[in-house]
CSV table of C-alpha atoms and ligand atoms in Angstrom, one decimal:
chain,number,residue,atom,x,y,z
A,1,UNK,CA,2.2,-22.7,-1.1
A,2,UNK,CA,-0.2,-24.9,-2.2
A,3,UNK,CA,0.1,-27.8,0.7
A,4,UNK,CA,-2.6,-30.0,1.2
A,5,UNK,CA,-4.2,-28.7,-2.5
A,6,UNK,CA,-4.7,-31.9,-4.8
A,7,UNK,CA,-4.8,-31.0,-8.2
A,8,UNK,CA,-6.2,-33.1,-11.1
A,9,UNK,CA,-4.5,-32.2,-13.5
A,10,UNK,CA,-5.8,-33.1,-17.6
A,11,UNK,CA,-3.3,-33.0,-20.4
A,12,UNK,CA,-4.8,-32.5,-23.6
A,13,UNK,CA,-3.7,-33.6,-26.9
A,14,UNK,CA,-1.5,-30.5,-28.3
A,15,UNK,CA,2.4,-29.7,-28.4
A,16,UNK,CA,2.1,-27.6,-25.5
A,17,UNK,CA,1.8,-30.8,-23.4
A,18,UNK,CA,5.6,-30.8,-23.1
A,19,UNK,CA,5.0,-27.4,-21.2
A,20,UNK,CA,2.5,-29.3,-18.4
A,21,UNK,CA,5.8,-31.8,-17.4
A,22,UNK,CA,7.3,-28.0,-16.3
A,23,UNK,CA,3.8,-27.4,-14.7
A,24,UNK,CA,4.0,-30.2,-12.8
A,25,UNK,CA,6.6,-30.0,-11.4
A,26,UNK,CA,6.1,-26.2,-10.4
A,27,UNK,CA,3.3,-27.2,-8.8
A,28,UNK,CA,5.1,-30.0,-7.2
A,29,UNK,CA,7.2,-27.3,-5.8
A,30,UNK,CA,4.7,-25.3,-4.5
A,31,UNK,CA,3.6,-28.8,-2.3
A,32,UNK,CA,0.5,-29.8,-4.4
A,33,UNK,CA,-0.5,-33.1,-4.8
A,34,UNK,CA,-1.1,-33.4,-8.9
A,35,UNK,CA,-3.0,-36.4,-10.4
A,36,UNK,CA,-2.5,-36.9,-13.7
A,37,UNK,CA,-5.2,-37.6,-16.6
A,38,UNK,CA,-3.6,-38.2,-20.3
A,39,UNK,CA,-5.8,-38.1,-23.0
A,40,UNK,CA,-5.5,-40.5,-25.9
A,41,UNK,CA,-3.8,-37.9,-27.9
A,42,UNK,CA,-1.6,-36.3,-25.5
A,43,UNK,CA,0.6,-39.5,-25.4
A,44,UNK,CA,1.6,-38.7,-28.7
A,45,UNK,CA,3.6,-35.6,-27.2
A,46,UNK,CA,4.1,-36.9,-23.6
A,47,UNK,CA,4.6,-40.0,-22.5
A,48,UNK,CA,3.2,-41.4,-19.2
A,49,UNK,CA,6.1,-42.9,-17.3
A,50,UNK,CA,7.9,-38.7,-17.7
A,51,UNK,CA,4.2,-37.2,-16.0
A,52,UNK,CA,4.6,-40.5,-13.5
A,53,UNK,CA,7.9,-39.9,-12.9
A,54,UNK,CA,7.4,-35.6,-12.2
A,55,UNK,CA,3.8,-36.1,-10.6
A,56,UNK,CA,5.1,-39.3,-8.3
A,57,UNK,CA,1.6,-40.1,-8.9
A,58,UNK,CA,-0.3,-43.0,-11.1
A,59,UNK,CA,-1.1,-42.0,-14.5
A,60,UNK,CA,-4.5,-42.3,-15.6
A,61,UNK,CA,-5.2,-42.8,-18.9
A,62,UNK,CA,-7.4,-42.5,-21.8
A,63,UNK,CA,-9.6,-46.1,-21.3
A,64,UNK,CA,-11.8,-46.8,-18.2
A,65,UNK,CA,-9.1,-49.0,-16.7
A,66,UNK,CA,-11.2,-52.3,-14.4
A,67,UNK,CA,-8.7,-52.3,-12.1
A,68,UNK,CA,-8.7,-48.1,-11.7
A,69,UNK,CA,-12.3,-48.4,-11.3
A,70,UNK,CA,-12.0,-51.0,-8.6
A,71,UNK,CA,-9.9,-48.5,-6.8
A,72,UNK,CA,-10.9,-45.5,-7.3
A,73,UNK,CA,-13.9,-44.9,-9.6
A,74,UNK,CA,-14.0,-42.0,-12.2
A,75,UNK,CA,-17.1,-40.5,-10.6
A,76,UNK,CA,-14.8,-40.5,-7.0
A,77,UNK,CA,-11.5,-39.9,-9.3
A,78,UNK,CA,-13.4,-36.5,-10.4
A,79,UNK,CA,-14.0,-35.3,-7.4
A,80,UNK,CA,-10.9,-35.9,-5.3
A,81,UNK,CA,-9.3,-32.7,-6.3
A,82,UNK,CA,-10.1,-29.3,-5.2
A,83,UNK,CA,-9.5,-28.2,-8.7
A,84,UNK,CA,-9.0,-29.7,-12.0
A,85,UNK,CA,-7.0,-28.2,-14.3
A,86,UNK,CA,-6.9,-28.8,-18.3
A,87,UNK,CA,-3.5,-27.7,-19.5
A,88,UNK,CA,-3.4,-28.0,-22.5
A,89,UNK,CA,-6.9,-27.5,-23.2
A,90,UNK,CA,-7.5,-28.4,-27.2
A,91,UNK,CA,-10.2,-26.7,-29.1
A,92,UNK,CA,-11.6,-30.6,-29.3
A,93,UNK,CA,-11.8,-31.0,-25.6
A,94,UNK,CA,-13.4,-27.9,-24.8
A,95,UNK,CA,-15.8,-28.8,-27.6
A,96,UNK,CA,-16.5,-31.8,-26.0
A,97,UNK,CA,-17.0,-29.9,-22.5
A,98,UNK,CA,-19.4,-27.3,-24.3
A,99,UNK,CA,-21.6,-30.5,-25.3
A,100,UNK,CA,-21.3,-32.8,-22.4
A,101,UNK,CA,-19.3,-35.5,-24.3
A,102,UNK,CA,-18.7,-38.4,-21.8
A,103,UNK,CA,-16.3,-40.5,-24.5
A,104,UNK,CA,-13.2,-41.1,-22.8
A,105,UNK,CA,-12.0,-40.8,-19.6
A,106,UNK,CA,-10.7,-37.0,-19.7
A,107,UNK,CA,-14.4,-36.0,-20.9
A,108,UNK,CA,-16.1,-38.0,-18.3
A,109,UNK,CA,-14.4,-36.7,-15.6
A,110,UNK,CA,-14.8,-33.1,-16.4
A,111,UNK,CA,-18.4,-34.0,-16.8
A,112,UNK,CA,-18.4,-35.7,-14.0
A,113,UNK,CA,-16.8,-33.3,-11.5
A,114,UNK,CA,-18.3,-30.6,-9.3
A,115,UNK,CA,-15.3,-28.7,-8.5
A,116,UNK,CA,-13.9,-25.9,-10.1
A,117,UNK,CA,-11.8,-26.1,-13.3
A,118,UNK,CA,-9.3,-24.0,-14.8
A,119,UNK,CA,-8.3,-24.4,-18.3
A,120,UNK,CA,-4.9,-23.5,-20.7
A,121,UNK,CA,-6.1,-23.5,-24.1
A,122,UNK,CA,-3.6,-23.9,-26.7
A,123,UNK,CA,-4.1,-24.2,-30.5
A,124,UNK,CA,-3.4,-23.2,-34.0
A,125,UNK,CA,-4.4,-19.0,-34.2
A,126,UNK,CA,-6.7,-19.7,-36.6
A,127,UNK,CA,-8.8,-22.3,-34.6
A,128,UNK,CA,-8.4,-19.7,-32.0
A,129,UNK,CA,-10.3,-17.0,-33.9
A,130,UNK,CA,-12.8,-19.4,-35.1
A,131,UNK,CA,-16.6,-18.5,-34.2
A,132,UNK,CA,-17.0,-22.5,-33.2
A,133,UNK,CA,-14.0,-22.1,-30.5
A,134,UNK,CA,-15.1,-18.4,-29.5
A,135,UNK,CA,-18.8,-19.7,-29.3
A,136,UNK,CA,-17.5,-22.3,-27.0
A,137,UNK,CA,-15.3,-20.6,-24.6
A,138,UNK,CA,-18.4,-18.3,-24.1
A,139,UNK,CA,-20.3,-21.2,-23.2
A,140,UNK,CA,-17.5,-22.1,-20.8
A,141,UNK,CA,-17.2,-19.4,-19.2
A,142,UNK,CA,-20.9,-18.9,-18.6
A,143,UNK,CA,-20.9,-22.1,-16.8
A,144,UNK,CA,-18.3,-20.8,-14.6
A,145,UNK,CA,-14.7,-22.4,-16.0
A,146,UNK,CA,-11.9,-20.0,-15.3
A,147,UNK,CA,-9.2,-19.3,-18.2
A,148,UNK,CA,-5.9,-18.6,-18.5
A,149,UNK,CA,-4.4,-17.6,-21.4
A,150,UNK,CA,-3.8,-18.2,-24.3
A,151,UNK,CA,-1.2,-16.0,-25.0
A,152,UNK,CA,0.1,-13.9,-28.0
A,153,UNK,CA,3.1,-15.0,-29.9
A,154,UNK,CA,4.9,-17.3,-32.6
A,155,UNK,CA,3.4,-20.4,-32.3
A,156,UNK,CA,5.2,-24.0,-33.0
A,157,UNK,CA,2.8,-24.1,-36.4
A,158,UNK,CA,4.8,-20.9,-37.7
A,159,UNK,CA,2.0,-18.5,-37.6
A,160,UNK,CA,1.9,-15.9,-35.0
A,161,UNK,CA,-1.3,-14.5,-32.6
A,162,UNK,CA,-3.2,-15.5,-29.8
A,163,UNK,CA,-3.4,-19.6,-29.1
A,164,UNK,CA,-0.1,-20.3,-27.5
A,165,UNK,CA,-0.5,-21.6,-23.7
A,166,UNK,CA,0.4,-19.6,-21.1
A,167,UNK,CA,3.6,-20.3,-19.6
A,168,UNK,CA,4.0,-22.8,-16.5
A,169,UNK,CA,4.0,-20.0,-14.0
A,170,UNK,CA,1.1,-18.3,-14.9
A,171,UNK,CA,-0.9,-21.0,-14.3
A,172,UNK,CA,0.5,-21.8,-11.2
A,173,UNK,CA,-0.3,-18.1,-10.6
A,174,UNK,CA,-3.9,-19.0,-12.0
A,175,UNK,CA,-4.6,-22.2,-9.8
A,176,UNK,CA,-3.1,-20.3,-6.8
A,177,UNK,CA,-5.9,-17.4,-7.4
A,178,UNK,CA,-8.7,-20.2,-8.0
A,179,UNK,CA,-7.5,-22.2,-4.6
A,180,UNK,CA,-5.6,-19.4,-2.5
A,181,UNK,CA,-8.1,-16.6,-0.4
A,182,UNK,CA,-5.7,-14.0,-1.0
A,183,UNK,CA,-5.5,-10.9,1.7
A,184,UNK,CA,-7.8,-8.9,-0.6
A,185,UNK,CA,-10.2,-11.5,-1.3
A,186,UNK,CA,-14.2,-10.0,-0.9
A,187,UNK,CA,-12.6,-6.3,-2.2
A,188,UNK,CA,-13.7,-4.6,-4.3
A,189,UNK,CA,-11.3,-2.6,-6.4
A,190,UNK,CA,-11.9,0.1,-9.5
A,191,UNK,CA,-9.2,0.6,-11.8
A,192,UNK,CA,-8.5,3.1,-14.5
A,193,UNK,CA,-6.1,3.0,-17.7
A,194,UNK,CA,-4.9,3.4,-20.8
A,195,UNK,CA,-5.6,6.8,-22.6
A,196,UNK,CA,-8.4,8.3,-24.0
A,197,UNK,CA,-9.4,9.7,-27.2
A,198,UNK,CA,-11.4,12.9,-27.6
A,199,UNK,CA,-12.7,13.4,-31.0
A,200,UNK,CA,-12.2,16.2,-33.1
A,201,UNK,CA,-14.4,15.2,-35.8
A,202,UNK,CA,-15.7,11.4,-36.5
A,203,UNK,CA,-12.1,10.6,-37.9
A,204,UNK,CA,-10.0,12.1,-35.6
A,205,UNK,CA,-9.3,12.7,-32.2
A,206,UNK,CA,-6.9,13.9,-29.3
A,207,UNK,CA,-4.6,10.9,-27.5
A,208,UNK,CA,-2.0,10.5,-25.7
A,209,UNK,CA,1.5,7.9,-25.7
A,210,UNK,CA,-0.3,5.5,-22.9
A,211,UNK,CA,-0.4,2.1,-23.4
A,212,UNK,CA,-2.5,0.6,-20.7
A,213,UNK,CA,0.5,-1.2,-19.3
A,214,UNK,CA,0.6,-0.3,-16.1
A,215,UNK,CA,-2.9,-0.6,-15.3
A,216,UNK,CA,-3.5,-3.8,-16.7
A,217,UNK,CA,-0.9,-5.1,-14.7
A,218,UNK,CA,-1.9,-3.8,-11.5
A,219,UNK,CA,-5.3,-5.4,-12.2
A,220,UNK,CA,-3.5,-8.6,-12.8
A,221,UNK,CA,-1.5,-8.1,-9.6
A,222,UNK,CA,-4.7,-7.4,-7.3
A,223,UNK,CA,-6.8,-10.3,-9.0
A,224,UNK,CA,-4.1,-12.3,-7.8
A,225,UNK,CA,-4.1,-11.7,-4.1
A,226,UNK,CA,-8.4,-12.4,-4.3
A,227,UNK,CA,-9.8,-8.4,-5.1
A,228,UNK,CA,-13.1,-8.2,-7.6
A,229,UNK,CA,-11.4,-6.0,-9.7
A,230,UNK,CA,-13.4,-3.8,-12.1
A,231,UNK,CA,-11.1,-2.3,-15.0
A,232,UNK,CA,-12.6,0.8,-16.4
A,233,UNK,CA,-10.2,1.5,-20.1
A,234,UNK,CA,-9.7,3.6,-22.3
A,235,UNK,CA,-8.7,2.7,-25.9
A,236,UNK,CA,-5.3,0.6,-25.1
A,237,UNK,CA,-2.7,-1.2,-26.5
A,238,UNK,CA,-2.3,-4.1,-24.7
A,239,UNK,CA,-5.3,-6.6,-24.2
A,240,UNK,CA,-7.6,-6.0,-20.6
A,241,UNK,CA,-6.8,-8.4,-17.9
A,242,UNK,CA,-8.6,-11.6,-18.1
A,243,UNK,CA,-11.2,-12.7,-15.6
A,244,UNK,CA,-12.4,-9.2,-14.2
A,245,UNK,CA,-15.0,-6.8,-15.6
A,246,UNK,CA,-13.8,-4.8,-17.9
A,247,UNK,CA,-15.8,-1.7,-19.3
A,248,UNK,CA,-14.4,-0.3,-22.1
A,249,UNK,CA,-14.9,3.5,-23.4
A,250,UNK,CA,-13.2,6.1,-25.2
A,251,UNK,CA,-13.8,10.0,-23.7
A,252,UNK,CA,-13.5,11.7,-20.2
A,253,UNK,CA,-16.6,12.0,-20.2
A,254,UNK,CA,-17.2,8.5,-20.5
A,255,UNK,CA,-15.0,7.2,-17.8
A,256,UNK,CA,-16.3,9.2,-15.3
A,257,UNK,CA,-19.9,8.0,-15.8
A,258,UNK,CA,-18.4,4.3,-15.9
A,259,UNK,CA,-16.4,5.0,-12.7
A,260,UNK,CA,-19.9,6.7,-10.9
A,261,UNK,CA,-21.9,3.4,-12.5
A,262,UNK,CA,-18.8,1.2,-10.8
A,263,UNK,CA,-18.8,2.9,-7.3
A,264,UNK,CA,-19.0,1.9,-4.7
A,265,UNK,CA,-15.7,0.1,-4.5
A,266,UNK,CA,-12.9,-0.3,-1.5
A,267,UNK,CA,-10.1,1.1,-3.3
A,268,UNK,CA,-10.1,3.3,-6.5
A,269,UNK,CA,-6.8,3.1,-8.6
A,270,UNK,CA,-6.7,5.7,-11.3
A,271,UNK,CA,-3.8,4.8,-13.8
A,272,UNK,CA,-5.7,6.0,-16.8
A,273,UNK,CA,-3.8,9.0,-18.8
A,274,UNK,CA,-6.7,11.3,-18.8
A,275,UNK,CA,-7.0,14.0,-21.7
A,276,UNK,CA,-7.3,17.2,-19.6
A,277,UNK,CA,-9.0,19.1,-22.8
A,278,UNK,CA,-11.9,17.7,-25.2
A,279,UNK,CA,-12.7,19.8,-28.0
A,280,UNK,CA,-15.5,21.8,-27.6
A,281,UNK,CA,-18.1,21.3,-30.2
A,282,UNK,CA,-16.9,18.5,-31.7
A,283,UNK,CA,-18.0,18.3,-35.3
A,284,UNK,CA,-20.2,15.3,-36.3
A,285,UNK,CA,-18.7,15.7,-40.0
A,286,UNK,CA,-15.4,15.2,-41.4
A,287,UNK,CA,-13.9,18.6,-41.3
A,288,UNK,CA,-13.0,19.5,-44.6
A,289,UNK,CA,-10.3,21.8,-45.9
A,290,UNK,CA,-11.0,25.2,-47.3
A,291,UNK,CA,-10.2,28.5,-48.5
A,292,UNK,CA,-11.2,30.3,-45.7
A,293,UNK,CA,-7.7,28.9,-43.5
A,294,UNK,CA,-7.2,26.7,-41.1
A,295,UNK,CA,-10.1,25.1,-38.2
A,296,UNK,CA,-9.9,26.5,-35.1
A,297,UNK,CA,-10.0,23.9,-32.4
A,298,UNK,CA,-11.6,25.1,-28.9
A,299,UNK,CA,-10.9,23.5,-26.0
A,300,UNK,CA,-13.5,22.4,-22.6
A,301,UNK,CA,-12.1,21.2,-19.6
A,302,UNK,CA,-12.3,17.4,-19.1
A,303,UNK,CA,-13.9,16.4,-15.8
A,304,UNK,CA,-11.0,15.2,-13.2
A,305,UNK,CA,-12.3,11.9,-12.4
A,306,UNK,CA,-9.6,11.5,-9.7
A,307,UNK,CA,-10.6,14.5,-7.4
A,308,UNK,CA,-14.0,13.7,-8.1
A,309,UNK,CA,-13.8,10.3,-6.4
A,310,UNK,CA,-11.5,11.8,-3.9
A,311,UNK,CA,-13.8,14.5,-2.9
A,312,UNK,CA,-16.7,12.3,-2.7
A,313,UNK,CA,-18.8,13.1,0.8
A,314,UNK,CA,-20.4,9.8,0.6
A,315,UNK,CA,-19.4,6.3,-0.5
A,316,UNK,CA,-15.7,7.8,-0.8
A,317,UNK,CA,-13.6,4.5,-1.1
A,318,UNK,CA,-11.3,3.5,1.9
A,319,UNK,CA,-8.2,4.3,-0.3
A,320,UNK,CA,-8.3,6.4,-3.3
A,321,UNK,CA,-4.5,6.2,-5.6
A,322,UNK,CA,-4.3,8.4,-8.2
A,323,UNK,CA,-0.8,8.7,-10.5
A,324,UNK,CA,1.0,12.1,-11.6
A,325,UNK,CA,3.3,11.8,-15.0
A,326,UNK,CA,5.5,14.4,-14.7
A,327,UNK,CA,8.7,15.5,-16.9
A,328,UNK,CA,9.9,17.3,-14.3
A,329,UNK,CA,10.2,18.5,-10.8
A,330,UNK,CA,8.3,15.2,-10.1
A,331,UNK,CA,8.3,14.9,-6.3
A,332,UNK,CA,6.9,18.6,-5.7
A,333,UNK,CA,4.8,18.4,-8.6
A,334,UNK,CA,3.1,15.2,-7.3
A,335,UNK,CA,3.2,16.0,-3.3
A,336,UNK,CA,1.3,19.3,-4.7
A,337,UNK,CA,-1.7,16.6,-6.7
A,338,UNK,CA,-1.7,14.8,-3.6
A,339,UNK,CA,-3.0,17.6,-1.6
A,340,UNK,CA,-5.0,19.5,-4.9
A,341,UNK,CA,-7.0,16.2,-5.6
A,342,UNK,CA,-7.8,14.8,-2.8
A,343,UNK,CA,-6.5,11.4,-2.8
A,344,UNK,CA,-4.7,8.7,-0.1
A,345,UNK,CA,-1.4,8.1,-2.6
A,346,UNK,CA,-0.1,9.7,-5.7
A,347,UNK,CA,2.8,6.9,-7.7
A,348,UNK,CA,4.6,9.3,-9.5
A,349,UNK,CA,6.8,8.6,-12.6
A,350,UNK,CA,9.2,10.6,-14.8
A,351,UNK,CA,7.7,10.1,-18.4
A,352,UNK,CA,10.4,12.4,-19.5
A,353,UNK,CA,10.7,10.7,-23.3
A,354,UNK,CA,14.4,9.9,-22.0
A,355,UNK,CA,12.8,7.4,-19.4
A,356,UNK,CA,11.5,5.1,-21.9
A,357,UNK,CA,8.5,4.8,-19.6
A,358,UNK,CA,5.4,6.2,-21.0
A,359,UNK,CA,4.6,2.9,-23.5
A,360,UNK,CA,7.5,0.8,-22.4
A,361,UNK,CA,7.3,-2.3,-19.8
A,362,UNK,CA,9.4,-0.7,-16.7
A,363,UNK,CA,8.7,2.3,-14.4
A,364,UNK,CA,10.5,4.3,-12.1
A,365,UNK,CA,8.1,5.2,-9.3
A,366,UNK,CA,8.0,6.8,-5.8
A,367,UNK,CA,5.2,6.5,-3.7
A,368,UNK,CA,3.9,9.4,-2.1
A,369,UNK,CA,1.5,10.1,0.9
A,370,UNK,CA,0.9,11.9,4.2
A,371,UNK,CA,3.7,9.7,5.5
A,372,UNK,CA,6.0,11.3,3.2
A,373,UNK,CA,8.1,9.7,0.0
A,374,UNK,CA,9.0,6.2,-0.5
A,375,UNK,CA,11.4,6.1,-3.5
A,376,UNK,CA,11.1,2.6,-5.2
A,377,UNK,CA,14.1,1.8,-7.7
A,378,UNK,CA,13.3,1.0,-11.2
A,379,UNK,CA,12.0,-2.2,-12.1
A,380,UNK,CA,9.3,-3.8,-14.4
A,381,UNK,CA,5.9,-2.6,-14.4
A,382,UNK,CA,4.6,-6.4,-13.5
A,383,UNK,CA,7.0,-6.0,-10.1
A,384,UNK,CA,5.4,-2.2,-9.6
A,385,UNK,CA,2.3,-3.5,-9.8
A,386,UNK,CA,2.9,-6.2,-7.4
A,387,UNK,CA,4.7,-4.0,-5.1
A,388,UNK,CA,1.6,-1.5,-5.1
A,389,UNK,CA,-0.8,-4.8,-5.0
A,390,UNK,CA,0.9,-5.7,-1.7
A,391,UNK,CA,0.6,-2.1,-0.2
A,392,UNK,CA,-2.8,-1.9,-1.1
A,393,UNK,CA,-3.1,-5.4,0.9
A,394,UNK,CA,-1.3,-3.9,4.0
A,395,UNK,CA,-2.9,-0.5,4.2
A,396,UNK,CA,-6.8,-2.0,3.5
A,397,UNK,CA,-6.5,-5.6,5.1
B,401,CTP,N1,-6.9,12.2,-13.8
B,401,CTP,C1,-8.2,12.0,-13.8
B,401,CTP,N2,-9.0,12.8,-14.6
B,401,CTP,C2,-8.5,13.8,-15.3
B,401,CTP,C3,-7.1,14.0,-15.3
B,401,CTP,C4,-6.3,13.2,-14.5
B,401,CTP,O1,-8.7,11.1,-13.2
B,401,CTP,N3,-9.3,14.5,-16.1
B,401,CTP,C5,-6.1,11.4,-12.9
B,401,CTP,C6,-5.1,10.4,-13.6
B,401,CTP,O2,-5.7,9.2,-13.8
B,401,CTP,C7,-4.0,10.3,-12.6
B,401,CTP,C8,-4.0,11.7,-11.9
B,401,CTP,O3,-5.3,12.2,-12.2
B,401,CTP,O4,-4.2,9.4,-11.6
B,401,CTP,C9,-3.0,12.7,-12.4
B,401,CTP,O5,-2.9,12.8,-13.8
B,401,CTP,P1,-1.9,13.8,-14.5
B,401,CTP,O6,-2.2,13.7,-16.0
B,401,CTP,O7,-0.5,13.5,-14.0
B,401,CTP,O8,-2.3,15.1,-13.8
B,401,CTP,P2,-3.3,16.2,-14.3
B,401,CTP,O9,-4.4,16.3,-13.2
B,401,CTP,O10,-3.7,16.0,-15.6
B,401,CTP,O11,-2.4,17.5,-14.1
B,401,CTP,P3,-1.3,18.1,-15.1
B,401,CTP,O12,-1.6,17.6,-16.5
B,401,CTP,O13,-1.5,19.6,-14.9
B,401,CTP,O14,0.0,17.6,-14.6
């Protein structure tokens, strides 16, 4: 809940505004107190009495208003939130934020304010990708404004790709992160995932089916309840979580000496899909076909980063997870990593190709540990993750 949080809440000029009456009121759910800032623009799409009306809160617009000032001035008006929120945040407003524009009221009060802001940005996919709005959320985000979104998706312009805003309840998610001190808040938590790729020759290399989609959620799931979360990937599918460090790489190899440069942490999570093998020798020229037959490809062993970390004499983190994809006999097979790696919890999963779940957005996990097995039933990987989030929470609070 979110009782006693005041919320000023700006809504761009974009047609995602309709999407902030929806925040409002989920934040008026969640027993925030929302004042609501309409630019000039944005009551093209929404109109004020509909944000009065949700918000039960006067509407401030986009003119310096004599008798708003007389009652509550914009410098005061900035400042009586614990958080402002732009939603949705157009790639002229953040433009304006970048350069310290002061033209209207919206502008002056983000100038203006010293607490935290969060914004939604939403746009065409093209301004999106251009270098002027990516130069600017840079900016932004070096002077410490949180994001969320935008998402990925058909937009209302009929092109499709990143610039749509992220839905009501992920911001409420967002501002609840930004004003909550979630259980794990001041932890520090390492996370592996996705696959990695071990090259064969500069043009090809060893993978596996993992799409990253289990460990990006559980990063999402422990930034939510407060953890520092550094995300250590492989080359995935889906995009890295926003707002938490995220060190990309492509080998074994390479993740290990990422996880050894991230330690120490509280709590390791290794969901990455490990090759086992790299090829020995890899060639740093195209192999090339020839008479002489067909390359022989030798294998090394790839460094288990998951005992390592688990076997660790000093700066061992409180709780180290590791997972165990099996296609069968999963419960033995994974009680039997438990105890050969080293680690606090093994989730094992079925990625039997029947499953679906290697790539696909549910699992079927049980979580196993000294205590014994805890059989969860199958749901989504977002509700696994928050599940496991929650665990974490319990076993490390
Ligand atoms: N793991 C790791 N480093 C490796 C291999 C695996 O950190 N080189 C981690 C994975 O991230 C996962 C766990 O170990 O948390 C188990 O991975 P899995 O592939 O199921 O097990 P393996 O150790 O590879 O054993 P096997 O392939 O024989 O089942």
């Amino acid at each position: 809940m979110l009782t006693g949080k005041r919320i000023l809440l700006i809504i761009g000029g974009g047609i995602s505004a309709y999407k902030s009456l929806d925040l409002i009121r989920k934040l008026r759910e969640r027993d925030a107190a929302v004042i609501p800032v309409l630019t000039g623009a944005a009551t093209e799409f929404v109109t004020p009495l509909s944000v009065a009306a949700l918000s039960s809160s006067k509407v401030y617009g986009e003119l310096f208003d004599l008798t708003d000032e007389a009652e509550m001035g914009h410098i005061q008006l900035s400042r009586s939130a614990d958080l402002v929120v732009v939603a949705p945040a157009t790639a002229d407003l953040m433009a304006k934020m970048v350069h310290g524009f002061a033209n209207d009221l919206a502008s002056t009060l983000l100038l203006a304010t010293d607490t935290p802001v969060l914004v939604a940005p939403a746009m065409n996919v093209r301004m999106w990708e251009h270098a002027a709005t990516q130069r600017n959320i840079a900016t932004l985000a070096d002077d410490g404004v949180a994001f969320v979104g935008p998402n990925e998706g058909d937009m209302a312009c009929g092109e499709f790709g990143p610039g749509r805003m992220a839905e009501p309840l992920e911001i409420v998610a967002a501002v609840e992160a930004e004003l909550l001190d979630g259980p794990l808040k001041g932890k520090r938590v390492l996370i592996t995932s996705g696959p990695t790729h071990e090259p064969i020759d500069p043009v090809r290399f060893i993978a596996n089916r993992s799409s990253g989609a289990q460990g990006t959620a559980i990063a999402n799931a422990l930034s939510a309840l407060g953890a520092d979360v550094v995300f250590v990937t492989g080359p995935a599918d889906v995009a890295p979580p926003s707002g938490v460090e995220v060190i990309a790489v492509q080998t074994a190899q390479q993740m290990l000496e990422a996880v050894q440069t991230a330690l120490p942490a509280d709590v390791a999570i290794f969901a990455a899909a490990v090759a086992d093998w790299s090829v020995e020798g890899a060639s740093d020229r195209k192999l090339k076909k020839t008479k002489d037959g067909l390359p022989t490809l030798t294998f090394a062993e790839n460094p288990d980063i998951l005992a390592h970390v688990s076997q660790l004499k000093t700066g061992r983190p409180e709780l180290v997870v590791g997972f165990a994809a099996e296609t069968n006999d999963v419960e033995a097979n994974a009680t039997a990593k438990l105890k050969r790696k080293g680690c606090d919890w093994i989730v094992a999963n079925d990625v039997s190709p029947e499953t679906g779940i290697m790539g696909g957005s549910e699992n079927d996990v049980a979580i196993i540990s000294q205590a014994g097995v805890d059989e969860w039933p199958r749901m989504s990987k977002d509700m696994v993750s928050r599940k496991l989030a929650q665990r974490v929470a319990e076993a490390i609070a």
